[in-house]
């Protein structure tokens, strides 16, 4: 089944759940524009998530999802909240989804899982996920080890549920490329960081706009929790500490709270400016509807002009 039919949306496009970033304003705008808006839970309290769900419902009657991060400090109440609110779609990521399927299933909630390799994609298909999202290491935020070009076709060949490609998608051309590699749709995060409706601090957006491809760095490799961010004073310090084999406590002194410090307080130097590798494509602040419209036009254009000859 086509992703658009499965999720009852116009474009096969999901807005990535983004901790401290994808609040209800962004999710509403994406759903209204024909994609699947996703309310984040990372960085938000359960109360904020509940209010976010109410906000989205008050502003659109289009489908949306909640991204449930499995390392949320109040995971049980968060899961209860999505059940009580009868959310139609939940996206599970950042942990083992297996223990949570029965509760969500029983409530009639459709589950989509973020996966990092073929083994996990097969596992979530067996558990009953209606689709899975493969996130390549080009993506912004917490990343896995594998990249889209090598891994996406392999996952698409291994499961029968739709595979959604995440990581490195900023233009319609990249959507077409993902489709060729076997994707049934795409999940886009970083491109929406500079949307007008995205509730991150102006300083964060401005920092992204001036950044270029080579400013993309990965911190946290040493601890096994790699995060793709934009180079700044914080990343210089963290990479220096990693190189010096500093203790986790020393690392945490700088890393702790760095997400909200950037997204909410606008500290672009000592906050964590999470974003993916396509920084050259973040050139201006635009309304969500315009971004999605551009992506759709670019996709059609790329398909029309496809002229393959090596
Ligand atoms: C600022 C930021 C925060 C993110 N937080 C989450 C999160 O809380 N949960 C999640 O499943 N993915 C999270 N992601 C990943 C996105 O949902 C999405 O998969 C990713 O951004 C796609 O790659 P792209 O950034 O290249 O578009 C985050 C990404 C960014 C940029």
Coordinates of C-alpha atoms in Angstrom, one line a residue, residues 152 266 291:
X152 CA 18.4 1.8 2.5
X266 CA 19.3 30.7 21.7
X291 CA 9.0 24.3 1.8

